Amino acid sequence: MDDKPASPVDKNPWDTLRRFTNARIALGRAGSSLPTAPLLAFNLSHAQARDAVHQPLDTAALHDALRAAGFDTLDAASAAPDRDHYLRRPDLGRTLSEESAAALAAHGKALHEAPDVVFVVADGLSAYAAARHATPFLDALRPALDGWKVGTTVVATQARVALGDGIGELLRARIVVVLIGERPGLSSPDSLGIYLTWEPRIGRSDAERNCISNVRPEGLAYAPAAFKLRYLLNEARRLKLTGVGLKDDSDTLLAASAKSGGAIDSQ
């Protein structure tokens, strides 16, 4: 006779679908509440998301990693003097500090040749994302940069996406690519966003950018994200624009590549 007590948790009939997603589905039920395990997991994820917003970016470690990967680097900071101002005043995060603007302007004037593309690695709303994913992503992108004049990579703190417009303008870049920590979710505290802007200058709108979102091993992995960016870079240079006028058809090429069993060049 089996004396093992019955489980107090009622399983959800969709339980088998959980292996396909990190979304909180089919968690079961204990009376009128969640079971203890998913409740604790939710509290942990919530704490990780909050930590991601407030954790400062280790710029020294990021500079070391980028330089070891072969990328020259510079520092920049927004006009937000601290994290509190950054979170309460988004406008300050879109504007360079006076010191950074002066330093970048001097660097840009000293260039013998304007770069085709400048990369900005920014903390955004998740320093975890920039610290963990920017360097390996750029390393995956490296083969696509043959034939491109790549400018100095800028590590930016207390930064919003639009900070890249001023950086790109001062460094005379034809294209700026901002790699920035996205707003953390309850299953993704370290999601990296990539924003591409043709002829960056202060005053560009979000409609003039293209975005690749959720770049991380658990989301859009480095290789397909690099393929997408390579496609967009080539198309931006060909069409001389980004934003709503530039459509991302890279998925069609990836599907054709998978069907043919070979690699397809995105130009």
PDB file of C-alpha atoms in Angstrom:
ATOM      1  CA  MET A   1       0.000   0.000   0.000  1.00  0.00           C
ATOM      2  CA  ASP A   2       1.432   3.366  -1.058  1.00  0.00           C
ATOM      3  CA  ASP A   3       1.488   5.777   1.898  1.00  0.00           C
ATOM      4  CA  LYS A   4       3.140   8.585  -0.087  1.00  0.00           C
ATOM      5  CA  PRO A   5       1.042  11.735   0.410  1.00  0.00           C
ATOM      6  CA  ALA A   6      -0.521  13.286  -2.636  1.00  0.00           C
ATOM      7  CA  SER A   7       1.240  16.347  -4.015  1.00  0.00           C
ATOM      8  CA  PRO A   8      -0.420  19.614  -2.978  1.00  0.00           C
ATOM      9  CA  VAL A   9       0.355  21.002  -6.429  1.00  0.00           C
ATOM     10  CA  ASP A  10      -2.143  20.620  -9.240  1.00  0.00           C
ATOM     11  CA  LYS A  11      -0.193  20.409 -12.498  1.00  0.00           C
ATOM     12  CA  ASN A  12      -1.285  22.443 -15.480  1.00  0.00           C
ATOM     13  CA  PRO A  13      -2.245  20.378 -18.564  1.00  0.00           C
ATOM     14  CA  TRP A  14       0.014  22.635 -20.675  1.00  0.00           C
ATOM     15  CA  ASP A  15       3.056  21.616 -18.614  1.00  0.00           C
ATOM     16  CA  THR A  16       4.707  19.855 -21.585  1.00  0.00           C
ATOM     17  CA  LEU A  17       4.801  23.159 -23.510  1.00  0.00           C
ATOM     18  CA  ARG A  18       7.117  24.797 -20.990  1.00  0.00           C
ATOM     19  CA  ARG A  19      10.187  23.313 -22.663  1.00  0.00           C
ATOM     20  CA  PHE A  20       9.562  25.561 -25.675  1.00  0.00           C
ATOM     21  CA  THR A  21       9.587  28.898 -23.872  1.00  0.00           C
ATOM     22  CA  ASN A  22      10.951  30.842 -20.931  1.00  0.00           C
ATOM     23  CA  ALA A  23       7.576  32.511 -20.522  1.00  0.00           C
ATOM     24  CA  ARG A  24       5.781  31.812 -17.266  1.00  0.00           C
ATOM     25  CA  ILE A  25       3.101  29.397 -18.425  1.00  0.00           C
ATOM     26  CA  ALA A  26       1.682  26.203 -16.908  1.00  0.00           C
ATOM     27  CA  LEU A  27       3.126  26.879 -13.458  1.00  0.00           C
ATOM     28  CA  GLY A  28       0.577  24.745 -11.655  1.00  0.00           C
ATOM     29  CA  ARG A  29      -1.517  25.629  -8.637  1.00  0.00           C
ATOM     30  CA  ALA A  30      -1.359  25.032  -4.890  1.00  0.00           C
ATOM     31  CA  GLY A  31      -4.820  25.756  -3.567  1.00  0.00           C
ATOM     32  CA  SER A  32      -5.582  29.257  -4.806  1.00  0.00           C
ATOM     33  CA  SER A  33      -1.912  30.276  -5.102  1.00  0.00           C
ATOM     34  CA  LEU A  34       1.229  29.539  -7.057  1.00  0.00           C
ATOM     35  CA  PRO A  35       3.426  26.655  -5.938  1.00  0.00           C
ATOM     36  CA  THR A  36       6.444  27.698  -3.880  1.00  0.00           C
ATOM     37  CA  ALA A  37       9.093  26.923  -6.538  1.00  0.00           C
ATOM     38  CA  PRO A  38       7.707  29.170  -9.325  1.00  0.00           C
ATOM     39  CA  LEU A  39       6.938  31.891  -6.784  1.00  0.00           C
ATOM     40  CA  LEU A  40      10.556  31.909  -5.591  1.00  0.00           C
ATOM     41  CA  ALA A  41      11.768  31.824  -9.208  1.00  0.00           C
ATOM     42  CA  PHE A  42       9.605  34.867  -9.983  1.00  0.00           C
ATOM     43  CA  ASN A  43      11.004  36.773  -7.008  1.00  0.00           C
ATOM     44  CA  LEU A  44      14.553  35.915  -8.110  1.00  0.00           C
ATOM     45  CA  SER A  45      13.900  37.092 -11.678  1.00  0.00           C
ATOM     46  CA  HIS A  46      12.368  40.320 -10.381  1.00  0.00           C
ATOM     47  CA  ALA A  47      15.449  40.951  -8.229  1.00  0.00           C
ATOM     48  CA  GLN A  48      17.763  40.226 -11.170  1.00  0.00           C
ATOM     49  CA  ALA A  49      15.848  42.686 -13.363  1.00  0.00           C
ATOM     50  CA  ARG A  50      16.103  45.406 -10.720  1.00  0.00           C
ATOM     51  CA  ASP A  51      19.813  44.707 -10.225  1.00  0.00           C
ATOM     52  CA  ALA A  52      20.387  44.924 -13.989  1.00  0.00           C
ATOM     53  CA  VAL A  53      18.962  48.453 -14.064  1.00  0.00           C
ATOM     54  CA  HIS A  54      21.119  49.716 -11.190  1.00  0.00           C
ATOM     55  CA  GLN A  55      24.344  47.744 -11.695  1.00  0.00           C
ATOM     56  CA  PRO A  56      27.139  50.071 -12.943  1.00  0.00           C
ATOM     57  CA  LEU A  57      29.048  49.099 -16.056  1.00  0.00           C
ATOM     58  CA  ASP A  58      32.602  47.898 -15.399  1.00  0.00           C
ATOM     59  CA  THR A  59      34.125  50.066 -18.104  1.00  0.00           C
ATOM     60  CA  ALA A  60      37.719  49.044 -17.347  1.00  0.00           C
ATOM     61  CA  ALA A  61      36.924  45.361 -17.888  1.00  0.00           C
ATOM     62  CA  LEU A  62      34.943  46.159 -21.038  1.00  0.00           C
ATOM     63  CA  HIS A  63      37.789  48.254 -22.482  1.00  0.00           C
ATOM     64  CA  ASP A  64      40.195  45.383 -21.782  1.00  0.00           C
ATOM     65  CA  ALA A  65      37.911  42.834 -23.459  1.00  0.00           C
ATOM     66  CA  LEU A  66      37.325  44.995 -26.541  1.00  0.00           C
ATOM     67  CA  ARG A  67      40.999  45.827 -26.951  1.00  0.00           C
ATOM     68  CA  ALA A  68      41.948  42.173 -26.557  1.00  0.00           C
ATOM     69  CA  ALA A  69      39.484  41.444 -29.374  1.00  0.00           C
ATOM     70  CA  GLY A  70      41.246  44.014 -31.578  1.00  0.00           C
ATOM     71  CA  PHE A  71      39.013  47.076 -31.161  1.00  0.00           C
ATOM     72  CA  ASP A  72      40.446  50.467 -30.193  1.00  0.00           C
ATOM     73  CA  THR A  73      38.288  52.197 -27.573  1.00  0.00           C
ATOM     74  CA  LEU A  74      37.355  55.563 -26.121  1.00  0.00           C
ATOM     75  CA  ASP A  75      35.217  56.603 -23.159  1.00  0.00           C
ATOM     76  CA  ALA A  76      32.123  58.791 -23.283  1.00  0.00           C
ATOM     77  CA  ALA A  77      29.465  59.767 -20.779  1.00  0.00           C
ATOM     78  CA  SER A  78      26.058  61.346 -21.067  1.00  0.00           C
ATOM     79  CA  ALA A  79      24.976  64.516 -19.309  1.00  0.00           C
ATOM     80  CA  ALA A  80      23.319  62.435 -16.578  1.00  0.00           C
ATOM     81  CA  PRO A  81      25.651  62.814 -13.569  1.00  0.00           C
ATOM     82  CA  ASP A  82      24.518  59.612 -11.855  1.00  0.00           C
ATOM     83  CA  ARG A  83      22.123  56.680 -12.180  1.00  0.00           C
ATOM     84  CA  ASP A  84      19.311  58.417 -10.351  1.00  0.00           C
ATOM     85  CA  HIS A  85      19.313  61.324 -12.782  1.00  0.00           C
ATOM     86  CA  TYR A  86      19.669  58.904 -15.686  1.00  0.00           C
ATOM     87  CA  LEU A  87      16.508  57.021 -14.702  1.00  0.00           C
ATOM     88  CA  ARG A  88      14.447  60.130 -13.933  1.00  0.00           C
ATOM     89  CA  ARG A  89      15.707  62.282 -16.831  1.00  0.00           C
ATOM     90  CA  PRO A  90      15.864  60.306 -20.094  1.00  0.00           C
ATOM     91  CA  ASP A  91      16.729  63.520 -21.952  1.00  0.00           C
ATOM     92  CA  LEU A  92      20.068  63.750 -20.132  1.00  0.00           C
ATOM     93  CA  GLY A  93      20.964  60.234 -21.273  1.00  0.00           C
ATOM     94  CA  ARG A  94      20.568  61.341 -24.895  1.00  0.00           C
ATOM     95  CA  THR A  95      23.041  64.215 -24.565  1.00  0.00           C
ATOM     96  CA  LEU A  96      26.809  64.020 -24.227  1.00  0.00           C
ATOM     97  CA  SER A  97      28.501  65.613 -21.246  1.00  0.00           C
ATOM     98  CA  GLU A  98      30.538  68.704 -22.108  1.00  0.00           C
ATOM     99  CA  GLU A  99      33.800  66.877 -21.374  1.00  0.00           C
ATOM    100  CA  SER A 100      32.918  63.910 -23.581  1.00  0.00           C
ATOM    101  CA  ALA A 101      31.708  66.119 -26.422  1.00  0.00           C
ATOM    102  CA  ALA A 102      34.977  68.070 -26.371  1.00  0.00           C
ATOM    103  CA  ALA A 103      37.120  64.919 -26.293  1.00  0.00           C
ATOM    104  CA  LEU A 104      35.197  63.254 -29.119  1.00  0.00           C
ATOM    105  CA  ALA A 105      35.267  66.414 -31.226  1.00  0.00           C
ATOM    106  CA  ALA A 106      39.065  66.603 -30.856  1.00  0.00           C
ATOM    107  CA  HIS A 107      39.382  62.927 -31.786  1.00  0.00           C
ATOM    108  CA  GLY A 108      37.156  63.396 -34.832  1.00  0.00           C
ATOM    109  CA  LYS A 109      39.093  66.416 -36.084  1.00  0.00           C
ATOM    110  CA  ALA A 110      42.357  64.497 -35.765  1.00  0.00           C
ATOM    111  CA  LEU A 111      41.177  61.671 -38.018  1.00  0.00           C
ATOM    112  CA  HIS A 112      42.855  61.497 -41.407  1.00  0.00           C
ATOM    113  CA  GLU A 113      39.867  59.678 -42.867  1.00  0.00           C
ATOM    114  CA  ALA A 114      36.228  59.538 -41.797  1.00  0.00           C
ATOM    115  CA  PRO A 115      35.123  56.046 -40.693  1.00  0.00           C
ATOM    116  CA  ASP A 116      32.395  54.101 -42.432  1.00  0.00           C
ATOM    117  CA  VAL A 117      31.043  52.811 -39.131  1.00  0.00           C
ATOM    118  CA  VAL A 118      31.508  53.553 -35.441  1.00  0.00           C
ATOM    119  CA  PHE A 119      30.336  51.167 -32.732  1.00  0.00           C
ATOM    120  CA  VAL A 120      29.072  52.474 -29.399  1.00  0.00           C
ATOM    121  CA  VAL A 121      28.788  50.035 -26.501  1.00  0.00           C
ATOM    122  CA  ALA A 122      26.411  51.539 -23.955  1.00  0.00           C
ATOM    123  CA  ASP A 123      25.128  50.474 -20.561  1.00  0.00           C
ATOM    124  CA  GLY A 124      21.531  51.537 -21.198  1.00  0.00           C
ATOM    125  CA  LEU A 125      19.091  49.878 -18.827  1.00  0.00           C
ATOM    126  CA  SER A 126      21.187  46.737 -18.389  1.00  0.00           C
ATOM    127  CA  ALA A 127      24.933  46.959 -17.903  1.00  0.00           C
ATOM    128  CA  TYR A 128      24.873  43.146 -17.719  1.00  0.00           C
ATOM    129  CA  ALA A 129      23.954  43.010 -21.416  1.00  0.00           C
ATOM    130  CA  ALA A 130      26.761  45.287 -22.561  1.00  0.00           C
ATOM    131  CA  ALA A 131      29.328  43.537 -20.362  1.00  0.00           C
ATOM    132  CA  ARG A 132      28.352  40.006 -21.371  1.00  0.00           C
ATOM    133  CA  HIS A 133      27.427  40.251 -25.025  1.00  0.00           C
ATOM    134  CA  ALA A 134      29.002  43.253 -26.771  1.00  0.00           C
ATOM    135  CA  THR A 135      32.497  41.809 -27.195  1.00  0.00           C
ATOM    136  CA  PRO A 136      31.505  38.297 -28.356  1.00  0.00           C
ATOM    137  CA  PHE A 137      28.937  39.809 -30.716  1.00  0.00           C
ATOM    138  CA  LEU A 138      31.484  42.165 -32.286  1.00  0.00           C
ATOM    139  CA  ASP A 139      33.889  39.251 -32.569  1.00  0.00           C
ATOM    140  CA  ALA A 140      31.199  37.306 -34.473  1.00  0.00           C
ATOM    141  CA  LEU A 141      30.636  40.334 -36.702  1.00  0.00           C
ATOM    142  CA  ARG A 142      34.329  40.814 -37.480  1.00  0.00           C
ATOM    143  CA  PRO A 143      34.390  38.824 -40.789  1.00  0.00           C
ATOM    144  CA  ALA A 144      31.654  41.114 -42.120  1.00  0.00           C
ATOM    145  CA  LEU A 145      33.773  44.205 -41.510  1.00  0.00           C
ATOM    146  CA  ASP A 146      36.313  43.499 -44.267  1.00  0.00           C
ATOM    147  CA  GLY A 147      36.258  46.462 -46.611  1.00  0.00           C
ATOM    148  CA  TRP A 148      34.766  48.767 -43.972  1.00  0.00           C
ATOM    149  CA  LYS A 149      36.708  51.586 -42.315  1.00  0.00           C
ATOM    150  CA  VAL A 150      35.872  50.925 -38.657  1.00  0.00           C
ATOM    151  CA  GLY A 151      36.312  53.831 -36.268  1.00  0.00           C
ATOM    152  CA  THR A 152      37.243  53.736 -32.610  1.00  0.00           C
ATOM    153  CA  THR A 153      34.689  51.908 -30.478  1.00  0.00           C
ATOM    154  CA  VAL A 154      33.144  54.144 -27.825  1.00  0.00           C
ATOM    155  CA  VAL A 155      32.177  52.825 -24.382  1.00  0.00           C
ATOM    156  CA  ALA A 156      29.339  55.051 -23.160  1.00  0.00           C
ATOM    157  CA  THR A 157      27.824  55.265 -19.687  1.00  0.00           C
ATOM    158  CA  GLN A 158      24.450  56.560 -18.482  1.00  0.00           C
ATOM    159  CA  ALA A 159      23.501  56.302 -22.144  1.00  0.00           C
ATOM    160  CA  ARG A 160      20.285  56.209 -24.124  1.00  0.00           C
ATOM    161  CA  VAL A 161      20.149  55.130 -27.776  1.00  0.00           C
ATOM    162  CA  ALA A 162      20.179  58.675 -29.140  1.00  0.00           C
ATOM    163  CA  LEU A 163      23.536  59.372 -27.479  1.00  0.00           C
ATOM    164  CA  GLY A 164      25.019  57.573 -30.474  1.00  0.00           C
ATOM    165  CA  ASP A 165      23.817  60.353 -32.782  1.00  0.00           C
ATOM    166  CA  GLY A 166      26.083  62.936 -31.175  1.00  0.00           C
ATOM    167  CA  ILE A 167      28.963  60.466 -30.938  1.00  0.00           C
ATOM    168  CA  GLY A 168      28.689  59.471 -34.582  1.00  0.00           C
ATOM    169  CA  GLU A 169      28.428  63.085 -35.712  1.00  0.00           C
ATOM    170  CA  LEU A 170      31.534  64.159 -33.796  1.00  0.00           C
ATOM    171  CA  LEU A 171      33.507  61.156 -35.052  1.00  0.00           C
ATOM    172  CA  ARG A 172      32.346  61.876 -38.643  1.00  0.00           C
ATOM    173  CA  ALA A 173      30.893  58.378 -39.068  1.00  0.00           C
ATOM    174  CA  ARG A 174      28.704  57.488 -42.020  1.00  0.00           C
ATOM    175  CA  ILE A 175      26.909  54.955 -39.816  1.00  0.00           C
ATOM    176  CA  VAL A 176      26.727  54.560 -36.056  1.00  0.00           C
ATOM    177  CA  VAL A 177      25.803  51.244 -34.431  1.00  0.00           C
ATOM    178  CA  VAL A 178      24.759  51.418 -30.780  1.00  0.00           C
ATOM    179  CA  LEU A 179      24.954  48.194 -28.763  1.00  0.00           C
ATOM    180  CA  ILE A 180      22.936  48.895 -25.627  1.00  0.00           C
ATOM    181  CA  GLY A 181      21.421  47.078 -22.681  1.00  0.00           C
ATOM    182  CA  GLU A 182      17.675  46.796 -23.173  1.00  0.00           C
ATOM    183  CA  ARG A 183      15.051  47.223 -20.473  1.00  0.00           C
ATOM    184  CA  PRO A 184      15.277  43.947 -18.519  1.00  0.00           C
ATOM    185  CA  GLY A 185      12.359  41.567 -18.452  1.00  0.00           C
ATOM    186  CA  LEU A 186      11.510  38.872 -15.938  1.00  0.00           C
ATOM    187  CA  SER A 187      13.200  36.233 -18.090  1.00  0.00           C
ATOM    188  CA  SER A 188      15.858  38.388 -19.757  1.00  0.00           C
ATOM    189  CA  PRO A 189      17.909  40.696 -17.495  1.00  0.00           C
ATOM    190  CA  ASP A 190      20.780  40.830 -20.022  1.00  0.00           C
ATOM    191  CA  SER A 191      19.188  41.441 -23.408  1.00  0.00           C
ATOM    192  CA  LEU A 192      21.296  43.473 -25.858  1.00  0.00           C
ATOM    193  CA  GLY A 193      19.719  45.793 -28.412  1.00  0.00           C
ATOM    194  CA  ILE A 194      21.492  46.975 -31.577  1.00  0.00           C
ATOM    195  CA  TYR A 195      20.489  50.267 -33.210  1.00  0.00           C
ATOM    196  CA  LEU A 196      21.746  51.317 -36.640  1.00  0.00           C
ATOM    197  CA  THR A 197      21.611  54.945 -37.879  1.00  0.00           C
ATOM    198  CA  TRP A 198      22.761  56.321 -41.226  1.00  0.00           C
ATOM    199  CA  GLU A 199      24.570  59.689 -41.148  1.00  0.00           C
ATOM    200  CA  PRO A 200      24.122  60.152 -37.402  1.00  0.00           C
ATOM    201  CA  ARG A 201      23.566  63.668 -36.125  1.00  0.00           C
ATOM    202  CA  ILE A 202      21.794  65.242 -33.181  1.00  0.00           C
ATOM    203  CA  GLY A 203      18.067  65.390 -33.840  1.00  0.00           C
ATOM    204  CA  ARG A 204      17.672  62.058 -35.621  1.00  0.00           C
ATOM    205  CA  SER A 205      14.387  60.344 -34.723  1.00  0.00           C
ATOM    206  CA  ASP A 206      13.784  56.702 -33.853  1.00  0.00           C
ATOM    207  CA  ALA A 207      11.994  56.329 -37.192  1.00  0.00           C
ATOM    208  CA  GLU A 208      15.408  56.838 -38.817  1.00  0.00           C
ATOM    209  CA  ARG A 209      16.954  53.794 -37.135  1.00  0.00           C
ATOM    210  CA  ASN A 210      16.835  50.017 -37.495  1.00  0.00           C
ATOM    211  CA  CYS A 211      16.836  47.788 -34.442  1.00  0.00           C
ATOM    212  CA  ILE A 212      17.894  44.203 -33.749  1.00  0.00           C
ATOM    213  CA  SER A 213      16.582  43.131 -30.371  1.00  0.00           C
ATOM    214  CA  ASN A 214      17.186  40.449 -27.721  1.00  0.00           C
ATOM    215  CA  VAL A 215      20.732  39.556 -28.752  1.00  0.00           C
ATOM    216  CA  ARG A 216      22.028  36.915 -26.313  1.00  0.00           C
ATOM    217  CA  PRO A 217      22.557  33.157 -26.437  1.00  0.00           C
ATOM    218  CA  GLU A 218      19.076  32.516 -25.006  1.00  0.00           C
ATOM    219  CA  GLY A 219      17.455  34.871 -27.527  1.00  0.00           C
ATOM    220  CA  LEU A 220      18.884  35.843 -30.922  1.00  0.00           C
ATOM    221  CA  ALA A 221      22.323  34.220 -30.911  1.00  0.00           C
ATOM    222  CA  TYR A 222      25.448  36.113 -31.965  1.00  0.00           C
ATOM    223  CA  ALA A 223      25.857  34.525 -35.410  1.00  0.00           C
ATOM    224  CA  PRO A 224      22.345  35.224 -36.767  1.00  0.00           C
ATOM    225  CA  ALA A 225      22.387  38.668 -35.138  1.00  0.00           C
ATOM    226  CA  ALA A 226      25.701  39.412 -36.872  1.00  0.00           C
ATOM    227  CA  PHE A 227      24.201  38.190 -40.165  1.00  0.00           C
ATOM    228  CA  LYS A 228      21.268  40.585 -39.727  1.00  0.00           C
ATOM    229  CA  LEU A 229      23.522  43.515 -38.930  1.00  0.00           C
ATOM    230  CA  ARG A 230      25.774  42.726 -41.863  1.00  0.00           C
ATOM    231  CA  TYR A 231      22.761  42.756 -44.161  1.00  0.00           C
ATOM    232  CA  LEU A 232      21.508  46.057 -42.743  1.00  0.00           C
ATOM    233  CA  LEU A 233      24.938  47.673 -42.942  1.00  0.00           C
ATOM    234  CA  ASN A 234      25.303  46.727 -46.583  1.00  0.00           C
ATOM    235  CA  GLU A 235      21.786  47.880 -47.451  1.00  0.00           C
ATOM    236  CA  ALA A 236      22.208  51.132 -45.528  1.00  0.00           C
ATOM    237  CA  ARG A 237      25.367  51.908 -47.477  1.00  0.00           C
ATOM    238  CA  ARG A 238      23.701  50.991 -50.784  1.00  0.00           C
ATOM    239  CA  LEU A 239      20.468  52.943 -50.162  1.00  0.00           C
ATOM    240  CA  LYS A 240      22.055  55.703 -48.062  1.00  0.00           C
ATOM    241  CA  LEU A 241      19.386  55.468 -45.375  1.00  0.00           C
ATOM    242  CA  THR A 242      18.183  53.577 -42.322  1.00  0.00           C
ATOM    243  CA  GLY A 243      14.859  53.411 -40.518  1.00  0.00           C
ATOM    244  CA  VAL A 244      11.420  52.850 -41.977  1.00  0.00           C
ATOM    245  CA  GLY A 245      12.804  53.017 -45.510  1.00  0.00           C
ATOM    246  CA  LEU A 246      15.180  50.118 -44.917  1.00  0.00           C
ATOM    247  CA  LYS A 247      13.450  46.739 -44.662  1.00  0.00           C
ATOM    248  CA  ASP A 248      15.170  43.787 -43.033  1.00  0.00           C
ATOM    249  CA  ASP A 249      14.869  40.920 -45.525  1.00  0.00           C
ATOM    250  CA  SER A 250      17.750  38.976 -43.999  1.00  0.00           C
ATOM    251  CA  ASP A 251      15.407  36.244 -42.715  1.00  0.00           C
ATOM    252  CA  THR A 252      14.609  35.351 -46.317  1.00  0.00           C
ATOM    253  CA  LEU A 253      18.307  34.857 -47.019  1.00  0.00           C
ATOM    254  CA  LEU A 254      18.747  32.781 -43.861  1.00  0.00           C
ATOM    255  CA  ALA A 255      15.794  30.590 -44.814  1.00  0.00           C
ATOM    256  CA  ALA A 256      17.211  30.113 -48.320  1.00  0.00           C
ATOM    257  CA  SER A 257      20.565  29.247 -46.824  1.00  0.00           C
ATOM    258  CA  ALA A 258      19.017  26.639 -44.536  1.00  0.00           C
ATOM    259  CA  LYS A 259      17.033  25.160 -47.434  1.00  0.00           C
ATOM    260  CA  SER A 260      20.062  24.915 -49.706  1.00  0.00           C
ATOM    261  CA  GLY A 261      22.299  23.647 -46.922  1.00  0.00           C
ATOM    262  CA  GLY A 262      24.921  26.300 -47.689  1.00  0.00           C
ATOM    263  CA  ALA A 263      25.929  29.790 -46.771  1.00  0.00           C
ATOM    264  CA  ILE A 264      24.470  32.758 -48.592  1.00  0.00           C
ATOM    265  CA  ASP A 265      26.372  36.010 -48.740  1.00  0.00           C
ATOM    266  CA  SER A 266      24.381  39.026 -47.615  1.00  0.00           C
ATOM    267  CA  GLN A 267      26.384  41.067 -50.212  1.00  0.00           C
TER     268      GLN A 267
END
